[in-house]
Amino acid sequence: MGNKKSIDPAALEMLSIAEAKGISTAFSRVDNMKPCPIGADGACCKNCSMGPCRLVGKDEAGKTGICGATLETVTARNLARIVAAGASAHSDHGRDMAQTLIAVANGEARSYQIKDVAKLKAVARDMGIPTEGRSKEDIARDVGTKALMSFGQQSGELVYVSRAPKKRQELWRRFGLTPRGVDREVVESLHRTSIGVDQDAEHILDQALRTSLASGWGGSMLATDLTDILFGAPKPLTAQANLGVLKKDEVNVVVHGHEPTLSEMIVAASQDPELVEYAKNKGAKGINLAGICCTANEVLMRQGVASAGNFLHQELAIVTGAVDAMVVDVQCIFQGLAKVAQTQHTKLITTSPKAKITGATHMQFDEHHAYEMAKEIVKVAIDNFQNRGEVHIPDYTSDLVAGFSHEYIEYMLGGRYRASFRPLNDAIMQGRILGVAGIVGCNNPRVTQDEGTISIMRQLLANNVLVVMTGCSAIGAGKHGFMVPEMMEQAGAGLREVCEAVGMPPVLHLGSCVDNSRILTVLSAIVKEGGLGDDISDVPAVGIAPEWMSEKAIEIATYVAASGGYVLMGGRSPVKASAEVTRILSEGWEKKVGGKVEFVDDYQEIVDKTIEHLHKKRKALGIDVAKERELFDMEKRRELVV
Ligand code: NFS
C-alpha cells in the first residue's frame, strides 16, 4: 500500500502534529506491527491446546492439524467464528434496544418517549401484534417483548424472514438456512467449530450463512426498527462532518461507539439551559457536540449532530486538544484512546456495563436515569474546559445530507400518497440508473484512509450507479463532500437526471452499520415493486466494503450474500489460505444462494467487477439494451418529482 496515510487533509494535518509530539496512534502503530501471515490468511487453528496448529507446510502433512483437521476445515472454522462474533455484536446492540423499549413502555425510563408511532404500528403488524384501539405503550411492550424473545428463539423461523421475497424464503428453507434466534445460531457456531465437531468446510460455512441471517434479518434489523420507534425513522437533514466541527471557544463533547440511547440523551443535555449557563460561567461560549463512528451516524441522521469523523479519526480528535470529554459505549473504540487522552486534558469516559478501559473514568449508564446521567457527563466535560492546553483544530468541514431511511426513500420517490419504489425501478429498467451499489464498512490503517471508498464511489457515480452508504464509509463520503445534491454533477447523465428530478444527492446516507439491514429492506421492496426479477439475487446490485477491518463487516457481507447479493471486500482475504474455502464463498455460494463474497485488494478491479456484475444481472432480466436517452419535458419531470 502507498505511504500515504489518508486522503483526508484534516487527518494528515493532525498526524503531523501527533508525530511532532510523539503521540502514538493507529496510523503509527500499524507500521510497527506486521500482521502474522498465518493468522491473516486463516491457516492458524487455536481452538484447542494440542496446537496452535499452523497449517503452512508444503505437503499434505504440513497442512493437517494434530487432530487431522484439514486446511479447508480450519479456514472455514475461522471464518464461521468471525461471523459469529460480528453477529453477536450487532445483535447484542439490538437486544439492548429491545430492553430499552420495554422499559419505556413500562414507564421505567422516563427520559425517553416512543417517537415514531407509525413505525411502531408497522413493526407490530409485521410481528402479528394487534394495534387497533391499543395505547402506544401497550403495543410497544408487546413489540419489545416479542423482539427480546426472538433472540433466544430455539426453533421455527424468525418473524422478519417473512419480509424477504417469497422465492428467497423458499430457497433458505430448501437449504436449511432459515435462521432461528441469533443466540441459538451463535452458540451452535461456536459448538460446531470447537475441537472435533463439524469437519466439512461447506457444512461449517452453511452455519455461517444461517448465523449471519439471524443477525441481518433478526438482531440488526430489530436494532434498526426499535431505534426508529424510539428516536424516529430518519428523514434527510443537513449537517457537517470532519474535525473542523470541533469548536475552539465551546465545550466539546465527542460521543463515540454505537448505541444511540446515551448519545440521544447527551444531545438533549448539551442543550439544557442550565448546563449551557454553567458552561458560560466557566468561560465557554456554549456546548458543542460531535460524534465519531456509528454513534455519530445515529445522532447525525436523527438530530443533525455533526460528525467529527470516521473510525480512524477517533485518536486524532483528541490530539486537537479541543475535546473536553470523549464519551464511549461499545464497539470500535481503540484502547489506545486512553494513552492519547493522557497527552491532552481530555477526559475519556466509558459508560457501558459491558465495556471498561483501564485508565478511563467509568460512569455507568443506566437507561432508567438516562437524562440525569447525561447531564452529569456533560458537566464533567464543562468542568474540564478550563484545563485545556494548546488547541489545534484543522479547518476542514463539509456539508452533507444524511438520513435516508427506506421509508423516506419510498416517500421521496413516490410522494406522500403514493409512496413507492416505482420510479427507482423504472429508472433502473430504462437504464438511466445502471444499478445500485452499497458502499459500506470501516477504515483500516493498513490502507490509505478513505481512498478506497472515494475512488470507487467516483467511478460508480460516473457510470450511473446509485450509491447508498452506511457506517464509516458514509462518514468518509460526507467528509469529502459527496453527500450534497450538487454532487450530482459527478454522476453520469442518466443518474443525474433522476437526482435532479427527485432533488436528491447521488450518494444516499442510510445510517449506521446495523442499518445495513435497511439495504435488505430496500432490495426486498424493489423486488416487490416488480419488473426487476422475483428475488434479491435478480436485482442489479452490489455490496462493497473497500476498507473493512471489523468482524461485523464480514458478518454483514455474509448475510448480504446469503440474501442473494454480490459482495466485494477490499484488502486481504481471511480465507486466502484455502483455495477450496475461497471457491465456496464465491462460486459455491453463488450456486447455492445466488450471492457471493469475494476479496479483491485492487480498487479498480472492484469497480470493474461491479460494473460487469450489474450488466450481467441486467442481461438476465432482459434490460441490458441501450435505451435511447430520453429527454424529459416538464410533464415527465413532474411525474418524478415528489
Ligand atoms: Ni461498522 Fe460502526 Fe465504523 Fe466499521 Fe466500526 S464504527 S459498526 S465496524 S469501523 S463501519
XYZ file of C-alpha atoms and ligand atoms in Angstrom:
652
model
C 0.000 0.000 0.000
C 1.143 3.523 -0.622
C 2.811 5.527 2.090
C 0.007 7.985 2.234
C -1.917 7.501 5.449
C -5.079 9.285 4.408
C -6.583 11.280 1.582
C -8.266 13.478 4.184
C -6.252 16.698 4.694
C -7.627 17.059 8.237
C -6.203 13.647 9.155
C -2.840 14.441 7.582
C -2.632 17.719 9.466
C -3.348 16.040 12.796
C -0.952 13.203 12.021
C 1.925 15.590 11.560
C 1.102 17.136 14.926
C 0.871 13.703 16.553
C 4.222 12.803 15.062
C 5.858 16.039 16.188
C 4.584 15.482 19.705
C 5.489 11.789 19.723
C 1.884 10.676 20.207
C 1.247 7.123 19.084
C -1.886 6.455 17.012
C -3.196 3.510 14.994
C -1.624 5.174 11.957
C 1.831 4.936 13.529
C 1.356 1.629 15.357
C 0.393 -0.110 12.138
C 3.906 0.445 10.807
C 5.428 -1.420 13.734
C 3.039 -4.357 13.682
C 3.376 -6.773 10.802
C 0.301 -8.981 10.547
C 1.011 -12.654 11.153
C 0.562 -14.094 7.664
C -0.613 -17.450 9.016
C -3.445 -15.991 11.042
C -4.263 -13.315 8.461
C -4.880 -15.936 5.790
C -6.951 -18.169 8.062
C -4.420 -21.010 8.384
C -3.926 -20.954 12.155
C -6.093 -23.135 14.391
C -6.008 -22.327 18.086
C -9.262 -23.940 19.070
C -7.549 -26.466 21.366
C -4.264 -26.703 23.208
C -2.715 -29.506 21.174
C -1.761 -26.629 18.913
C -1.998 -23.861 17.875
C -1.542 -25.641 14.561
C -0.098 -23.580 11.765
C -1.108 -25.225 8.526
C 1.519 -23.759 6.261
C 3.626 -26.791 5.348
C 4.355 -27.577 1.752
C 2.883 -31.066 1.652
C -0.353 -32.542 2.914
C 1.116 -33.420 6.305
C 2.150 -29.826 6.779
C -1.368 -28.744 6.016
C -3.018 -31.040 8.552
C -3.622 -30.269 12.211
C -2.789 -32.639 15.080
C -6.441 -33.775 15.215
C -6.332 -34.323 11.464
C -8.210 -31.124 10.607
C -7.590 -30.078 7.028
C -6.700 -26.605 5.882
C -10.174 -26.014 4.480
C -11.829 -27.106 7.716
C -9.617 -24.775 9.739
C -10.100 -21.823 7.388
C -13.872 -22.342 7.284
C -13.998 -22.619 11.081
C -12.083 -19.398 11.493
C -14.440 -17.590 9.153
C -17.509 -19.018 10.909
C -16.156 -17.707 14.225
C -15.624 -14.253 12.736
C -19.228 -14.252 11.521
C -20.482 -15.423 14.931
C -18.594 -12.607 16.676
C -19.877 -9.992 14.245
C -23.447 -11.264 14.561
C -23.107 -11.146 18.355
C -22.005 -7.520 18.322
C -24.818 -6.250 16.112
C -27.448 -8.370 17.775
C -26.455 -7.579 21.348
C -26.940 -3.949 20.374
C -30.421 -4.907 19.097
C -31.191 -6.668 22.371
C -30.319 -3.536 24.345
C -32.735 -1.556 22.200
C -35.492 -4.095 22.927
C -34.852 -3.791 26.661
C -34.954 -0.014 26.425
C -38.239 -0.107 24.505
C -39.821 -2.350 27.160
C -38.565 -0.071 29.950
C -40.043 2.938 28.151
C -43.376 1.152 27.624
C -43.472 0.302 31.330
C -42.811 3.897 32.310
C -39.459 2.961 33.852
C -37.291 5.026 31.526
C -38.971 8.396 31.628
C -36.267 10.250 29.727
C -37.357 8.516 26.528
C -40.552 8.527 24.524
C -41.961 6.474 21.720
C -41.334 8.989 18.978
C -42.411 7.129 15.861
C -45.853 5.648 16.340
C -46.325 4.974 12.611
C -43.189 2.840 12.618
C -44.268 1.133 15.843
C -47.538 0.124 14.216
C -45.834 -1.032 11.027
C -43.436 -3.219 13.024
C -46.307 -4.538 15.175
C -48.192 -5.522 12.021
C -45.149 -7.407 10.714
C -44.909 -9.188 14.063
C -48.613 -10.061 14.095
C -49.269 -7.872 17.147
C -52.707 -6.195 17.261
C -52.726 -2.386 17.184
C -56.399 -1.430 16.922
C -57.623 0.595 19.882
C -54.444 -0.018 21.908
C -52.160 2.544 23.527
C -48.713 3.000 22.041
C -47.223 1.786 25.321
C -49.167 -1.477 25.164
C -48.161 -2.062 21.576
C -44.547 -1.143 22.352
C -44.439 -3.543 25.302
C -45.582 -6.393 23.063
C -43.202 -5.427 20.262
C -40.276 -5.138 22.672
C -41.097 -8.422 24.375
C -41.534 -10.297 21.116
C -38.256 -8.849 19.875
C -36.463 -9.786 23.080
C -37.798 -13.339 22.994
C -36.737 -13.747 19.372
C -33.044 -13.512 20.299
C -33.274 -16.843 22.066
C -35.778 -18.432 19.690
C -34.927 -22.125 19.670
C -36.925 -23.345 16.711
C -39.123 -22.162 13.887
C -38.431 -19.132 11.736
C -37.571 -15.603 12.765
C -40.541 -13.341 12.196
C -38.728 -10.946 9.835
C -37.915 -13.779 7.450
C -41.385 -13.059 6.078
C -40.123 -9.657 4.896
C -37.860 -11.327 2.328
C -39.172 -12.093 -1.166
C -41.110 -15.388 -1.244
C -38.579 -17.027 -3.510
C -35.776 -16.184 -1.098
C -37.697 -17.639 1.840
C -38.228 -20.871 -0.072
C -34.569 -21.054 -1.033
C -33.500 -20.672 2.601
C -35.908 -23.416 3.617
C -34.676 -25.733 0.892
C -31.079 -25.484 2.084
C -31.930 -25.406 5.780
C -30.606 -21.865 6.093
C -33.644 -20.194 7.620
C -32.358 -18.703 10.863
C -33.605 -19.302 14.363
C -32.743 -16.840 17.122
C -29.281 -15.345 16.896
C -28.254 -16.584 20.372
C -29.076 -20.108 19.230
C -27.157 -19.748 15.955
C -24.094 -18.144 17.534
C -23.857 -20.839 20.226
C -24.227 -23.519 17.593
C -21.495 -21.868 15.511
C -19.122 -21.912 18.490
C -20.019 -25.506 19.273
C -19.646 -26.709 15.706
C -16.260 -25.035 15.317
C -14.787 -26.355 18.559
C -12.421 -29.329 18.524
C -13.792 -32.385 16.824
C -17.286 -31.360 15.773
C -18.211 -30.090 12.300
C -15.458 -31.042 9.868
C -16.775 -30.341 6.434
C -15.976 -26.873 5.112
C -19.192 -26.360 3.182
C -21.304 -27.570 6.092
C -19.492 -25.229 8.505
C -19.988 -22.352 6.095
C -23.717 -23.127 5.847
C -23.876 -22.473 9.564
C -22.029 -19.190 8.986
C -24.690 -18.233 6.430
C -27.506 -19.080 8.832
C -25.870 -17.235 11.728
C -25.384 -14.136 9.606
C -29.038 -14.260 8.538
C -30.078 -14.398 12.194
C -28.381 -11.026 12.550
C -29.257 -9.453 9.198
C -32.955 -10.379 9.319
C -33.005 -10.559 13.117
C -30.746 -8.754 15.581
C -29.559 -5.996 13.235
C -32.954 -5.424 11.647
C -34.525 -5.243 15.098
C -31.849 -2.786 16.235
C -32.751 -0.537 13.306
C -36.511 -0.833 13.778
C -36.537 -0.397 17.543
C -34.196 2.587 17.312
C -36.508 4.169 14.749
C -39.506 3.562 17.041
C -37.775 5.205 19.989
C -35.995 8.056 18.266
C -37.841 8.415 14.957
C -37.172 6.980 11.495
C -34.603 9.305 9.923
C -35.545 11.929 7.392
C -32.989 13.923 5.439
C -31.347 16.786 7.234
C -28.192 18.766 6.745
C -25.160 18.579 8.968
C -21.400 18.802 8.799
C -18.515 16.402 9.003
C -14.809 16.363 9.793
C -12.574 17.523 12.614
C -13.284 21.183 11.866
C -16.665 20.754 13.566
C -14.887 20.978 16.943
C -15.079 24.486 18.358
C -12.264 26.407 19.942
C -14.431 28.537 22.203
C -17.038 25.956 23.242
C -17.011 22.869 25.421
C -16.572 19.948 23.027
C -18.180 16.623 23.919
C -17.498 13.801 21.482
C -19.711 10.703 21.580
C -18.158 7.569 20.128
C -19.307 3.993 19.789
C -22.587 2.557 18.616
C -25.631 2.772 20.799
C -27.923 5.764 20.409
C -29.514 5.514 23.865
C -26.918 7.563 25.736
C -25.934 9.843 22.884
C -29.544 10.915 22.283
C -29.671 11.999 25.931
C -26.354 13.810 25.650
C -27.773 15.745 22.703
C -30.619 16.863 24.975
C -28.318 17.599 27.933
C -25.990 19.707 25.794
C -28.954 21.969 25.025
C -30.155 22.154 28.635
C -30.288 25.885 29.508
C -28.944 25.191 32.990
C -25.867 23.455 31.583
C -25.361 25.997 28.821
C -25.373 28.691 31.504
C -22.944 26.654 33.577
C -20.635 26.361 30.564
C -20.768 30.116 30.041
C -19.854 30.682 33.660
C -16.792 28.552 33.043
C -15.698 30.778 30.175
C -17.039 28.773 27.207
C -19.411 30.177 24.619
C -21.586 27.086 24.666
C -21.605 23.304 24.440
C -20.734 21.654 21.164
C -21.489 18.024 20.451
C -19.897 15.859 17.795
C -19.798 12.139 17.029
C -17.321 9.522 15.862
C -18.095 6.167 14.174
C -21.625 4.799 14.227
C -22.842 6.687 17.293
C -22.098 9.687 15.092
C -24.293 8.220 12.382
C -27.157 7.612 14.802
C -27.279 11.190 16.095
C -26.293 12.668 12.748
C -29.225 11.203 10.861
C -31.803 11.930 13.534
C -30.574 15.104 15.206
C -28.202 16.658 12.694
C -25.311 16.405 15.169
C -22.010 16.933 13.357
C -19.645 14.042 12.785
C -16.039 14.644 13.803
C -15.047 11.758 11.563
C -14.899 8.053 10.989
C -13.068 5.185 12.710
C -9.511 6.425 12.177
C -10.386 9.935 13.376
C -11.003 8.843 16.961
C -7.476 9.414 18.254
C -6.909 12.430 16.001
C -9.920 14.184 17.542
C -8.227 14.015 20.942
C -4.890 15.158 19.508
C -6.591 18.501 18.653
C -6.540 19.272 22.369
C -10.083 20.590 21.989
C -12.063 17.560 23.189
C -13.100 18.125 26.787
C -14.724 14.714 27.082
C -14.902 11.717 24.825
C -17.827 9.552 25.855
C -17.749 5.968 24.611
C -20.062 2.970 24.865
C -19.346 -0.178 22.845
C -17.599 -1.336 19.648
C -14.798 0.088 17.518
C -13.273 2.025 20.430
C -9.478 1.951 20.443
C -7.901 1.114 23.761
C -5.215 3.494 22.505
C -7.575 6.372 23.274
C -6.655 6.130 26.958
C -2.982 6.862 26.203
C -3.748 9.633 23.727
C -6.103 11.211 26.260
C -3.231 11.289 28.780
C -1.257 13.518 26.417
C -4.072 16.076 26.495
C -6.574 17.303 29.075
C -9.337 15.096 27.563
C -11.475 13.012 29.911
C -12.180 9.607 28.402
C -15.447 8.325 29.866
C -16.641 4.757 29.480
C -20.364 4.238 30.039
C -21.411 0.711 29.115
C -21.721 -2.041 31.732
C -20.102 -4.205 29.038
C -17.001 -2.129 28.397
C -14.355 -0.583 30.617
C -10.964 0.758 29.558
C -8.100 0.813 32.035
C -7.220 4.415 32.756
C -10.596 5.830 31.686
C -13.259 7.246 34.005
C -16.231 4.878 34.232
C -19.652 6.490 34.596
C -22.046 3.619 34.105
C -25.079 4.463 32.068
C -28.477 3.344 33.202
C -31.406 3.985 30.894
C -33.728 4.313 33.873
C -31.959 7.551 34.854
C -30.723 8.464 31.425
C -31.096 12.210 31.397
C -29.566 12.721 34.847
C -26.593 10.583 33.785
C -26.179 12.511 30.555
C -26.195 15.806 32.474
C -23.547 14.560 34.872
C -21.354 13.511 31.970
C -21.728 16.847 30.184
C -20.911 18.589 33.459
C -17.629 16.689 33.674
C -16.782 17.998 30.211
C -17.672 21.560 31.180
C -15.549 21.386 34.327
C -12.684 20.175 32.196
C -12.850 23.075 29.703
C -10.582 25.270 31.804
C -7.866 22.595 31.815
C -7.257 22.886 28.083
C -3.705 23.353 26.871
C -2.676 24.072 23.321
C -5.533 23.616 20.849
C -5.188 22.874 17.161
C -8.376 22.254 15.196
C -7.834 21.580 11.498
C -10.015 23.887 9.438
C -11.853 21.286 7.386
C -15.561 20.585 7.328
C -18.001 19.544 4.633
C -21.744 19.894 4.453
C -23.761 16.760 3.978
C -27.300 15.489 3.794
C -27.967 12.367 5.866
C -30.947 10.351 6.989
C -32.358 8.359 4.096
C -34.365 5.630 5.804
C -36.088 3.184 3.444
C -39.384 4.787 4.434
C -38.101 8.153 3.339
C -36.698 6.847 0.045
C -40.123 5.460 -0.743
C -41.756 8.749 0.149
C -39.161 10.775 -1.727
C -39.722 8.782 -4.885
C -43.453 8.436 -4.831
C -44.832 11.218 -2.690
C -46.915 11.059 0.432
C -49.990 9.409 -1.028
C -48.308 7.134 -3.498
C -45.056 6.304 -1.721
C -43.425 3.759 -3.961
C -40.212 2.388 -5.350
C -41.730 2.502 -8.864
C -39.711 5.481 -10.117
C -36.471 3.816 -8.985
C -37.384 0.505 -10.592
C -38.354 2.334 -13.784
C -35.098 4.293 -13.828
C -33.163 1.046 -13.481
C -35.256 -0.710 -16.110
C -34.833 2.192 -18.546
C -31.096 2.188 -17.966
C -30.847 5.686 -16.587
C -29.592 4.010 -13.436
C -27.330 1.052 -14.160
C -27.850 -0.443 -10.733
C -27.360 0.165 -7.045
C -24.133 -0.178 -5.042
C -23.975 -0.200 -1.265
C -20.547 1.083 -0.202
C -20.178 0.318 3.472
C -17.788 -0.547 6.263
C -14.791 0.751 8.079
C -11.416 2.434 7.805
C -8.359 0.265 8.135
C -4.925 1.771 8.808
C -3.401 -0.904 6.567
C -4.734 1.106 3.628
C -4.946 4.833 2.888
C -7.900 6.238 4.834
C -10.975 6.946 2.644
C -9.136 6.260 -0.599
C -10.985 3.051 -1.477
C -14.366 4.480 -0.584
C -13.928 7.688 -2.541
C -12.178 6.323 -5.617
C -14.689 3.510 -6.078
C -17.617 5.828 -5.458
C -16.445 8.399 -8.013
C -16.224 5.828 -10.748
C -19.532 4.198 -9.955
C -21.326 7.540 -9.972
C -19.842 8.383 -13.368
C -21.203 5.052 -14.559
C -24.743 5.868 -13.425
C -24.657 3.633 -10.369
C -26.783 4.944 -7.494
C -24.686 4.701 -4.329
C -26.135 4.036 -0.874
C -23.839 4.135 2.141
C -23.637 3.302 5.818
C -21.099 3.228 8.630
C -17.662 4.768 8.417
C -17.696 4.745 4.610
C -20.714 7.025 4.745
C -18.883 9.426 7.052
C -15.917 9.246 4.662
C -18.102 10.278 1.726
C -19.639 13.023 3.852
C -16.216 14.371 4.851
C -15.204 14.581 1.223
C -18.324 16.476 0.264
C -20.149 13.802 -1.704
C -23.434 13.847 0.157
C -24.931 17.032 -1.176
C -27.258 17.405 -4.176
C -24.630 19.478 -6.045
C -22.569 16.325 -6.299
C -24.962 15.076 -8.946
C -22.505 16.794 -11.277
C -20.209 13.861 -10.659
C -22.884 11.464 -11.847
C -23.412 10.107 -15.334
C -26.175 11.717 -17.401
C -28.880 9.180 -16.527
C -28.301 9.172 -12.794
C -28.057 12.952 -12.821
C -31.474 13.255 -14.456
C -33.034 11.132 -11.737
C -31.268 13.041 -8.956
C -32.315 16.356 -10.467
C -35.912 15.300 -10.811
C -36.129 13.998 -7.246
C -33.767 16.565 -5.750
C -31.575 14.014 -4.045
C -27.807 13.604 -3.805
C -26.374 10.760 -5.921
C -24.993 9.246 -2.724
C -27.530 8.386 -0.032
C -26.605 8.109 3.646
C -28.628 5.182 5.000
C -27.286 5.203 8.523
C -25.031 3.245 10.827
C -23.615 -0.226 10.345
C -26.613 -2.052 11.884
C -28.645 -0.127 9.321
C -27.247 -2.277 6.557
C -30.462 -4.114 7.335
C -32.161 -1.136 5.620
C -30.392 -2.211 2.435
C -32.050 -5.643 2.719
C -35.392 -3.909 3.166
C -34.811 -1.624 0.171
C -33.808 -4.589 -2.012
C -36.893 -6.542 -0.915
C -39.064 -3.514 -1.712
C -37.502 -3.218 -5.163
C -38.339 -6.878 -5.828
C -41.874 -6.410 -4.548
C -42.385 -3.370 -6.744
C -41.914 -5.586 -9.786
C -40.033 -5.560 -13.050
C -36.605 -6.411 -11.662
C -36.989 -10.120 -11.043
C -38.561 -12.024 -8.217
C -35.653 -12.367 -5.833
C -32.944 -10.142 -4.370
C -30.381 -12.059 -6.424
C -32.066 -10.792 -9.626
C -31.656 -7.102 -8.804
C -28.647 -5.321 -10.357
C -26.999 -4.500 -7.043
C -23.592 -4.950 -5.414
C -22.255 -4.508 -1.871
C -18.714 -3.192 -1.393
C -16.613 -2.777 1.759
C -13.341 -1.339 0.439
C -11.597 -0.608 3.764
C -13.185 -3.110 6.135
C -11.438 -4.283 9.296
C -14.147 -5.476 11.681
C -15.687 -8.891 12.289
C -19.004 -7.118 11.876
C -18.112 -6.285 8.289
C -17.579 -9.960 7.479
C -20.877 -10.859 9.107
C -22.679 -8.181 7.060
C -21.018 -9.425 3.875
C -22.164 -12.943 4.712
C -25.801 -12.002 5.320
C -25.899 -9.913 2.155
C -24.540 -12.884 0.183
C -26.978 -15.238 1.926
C -29.735 -12.843 0.882
C -28.628 -13.030 -2.758
C -26.209 -10.098 -3.083
C -22.740 -9.959 -4.609
C -20.239 -8.571 -2.089
C -16.760 -7.297 -2.861
C -14.449 -6.821 0.109
C -11.219 -4.843 -0.223
C -7.963 -5.782 1.472
C -6.628 -9.136 2.467
C -8.781 -12.257 2.376
C -9.194 -14.019 5.743
C -9.673 -17.288 3.828
C -6.748 -16.874 1.452
C -5.025 -19.970 2.816
C -7.647 -22.285 1.383
C -8.463 -22.287 -2.315
C -11.442 -24.501 -1.543
C -12.976 -22.126 1.014
C -12.306 -19.195 -1.325
C -14.187 -21.141 -4.018
C -17.118 -21.967 -1.719
C -17.582 -18.310 -0.746
C -17.615 -17.336 -4.393
C -18.906 -19.916 -6.912
C -20.226 -22.239 -4.236
C -22.452 -19.656 -2.574
C -23.454 -18.136 -5.901
C -24.769 -21.509 -6.966
C -26.491 -22.158 -3.678
C -27.855 -18.782 -2.559
C -27.316 -16.555 -5.602
C -24.953 -14.237 -3.734
C -21.224 -14.446 -3.072
C -18.320 -12.866 -1.216
C -15.015 -12.109 -2.899
C -11.910 -10.399 -1.549
C -10.249 -8.113 -4.066
C -7.490 -5.766 -2.958
C -7.351 -3.686 -6.131
C -9.889 -0.847 -6.187
C -10.025 -0.656 -9.974
C -10.787 -4.351 -10.111
C -13.611 -3.818 -7.612
C -15.093 -1.157 -9.902
C -14.711 -3.352 -12.983
C -16.246 -6.374 -11.283
C -19.131 -4.264 -10.002
C -19.992 -2.893 -13.415
C -19.595 -6.276 -15.056
C -21.935 -7.800 -12.479
C -24.572 -5.095 -12.918
C -24.546 -5.704 -16.674
C -24.775 -9.446 -16.108
C -27.865 -9.015 -13.934
C -29.410 -6.567 -16.394
C -28.839 -9.002 -19.212
C -30.521 -11.795 -17.284
C -33.509 -9.501 -16.772
C -33.563 -8.612 -20.464
C -32.972 -4.916 -19.779
C -29.390 -4.599 -20.937
C -30.271 -2.902 -24.183
C -29.018 0.625 -24.508
C -32.118 2.793 -24.418
C -32.094 5.967 -26.382
C -31.595 8.821 -23.999
C -34.989 10.133 -23.152
C -35.301 13.864 -22.907
C -37.521 14.933 -20.081
C -40.152 17.518 -20.710
C -41.815 19.275 -17.799
C -44.660 16.806 -17.659
C -42.325 13.857 -17.323
C -40.347 15.648 -14.667
C -43.465 16.353 -12.708
C -44.208 12.653 -12.696
C -40.918 12.064 -10.951
C -40.991 14.983 -8.588
C -42.181 14.294 -5.054
Ni -19.275 -0.755 11.234
Fe -19.661 1.202 13.006
Fe -17.094 2.038 11.580
Fe -16.608 -0.333 10.826
Fe -16.753 0.252 13.299
S -17.944 2.149 13.570
S -20.453 -0.739 13.117
S -17.446 -1.714 12.206
S -15.358 0.983 11.935
S -18.152 0.914 9.913
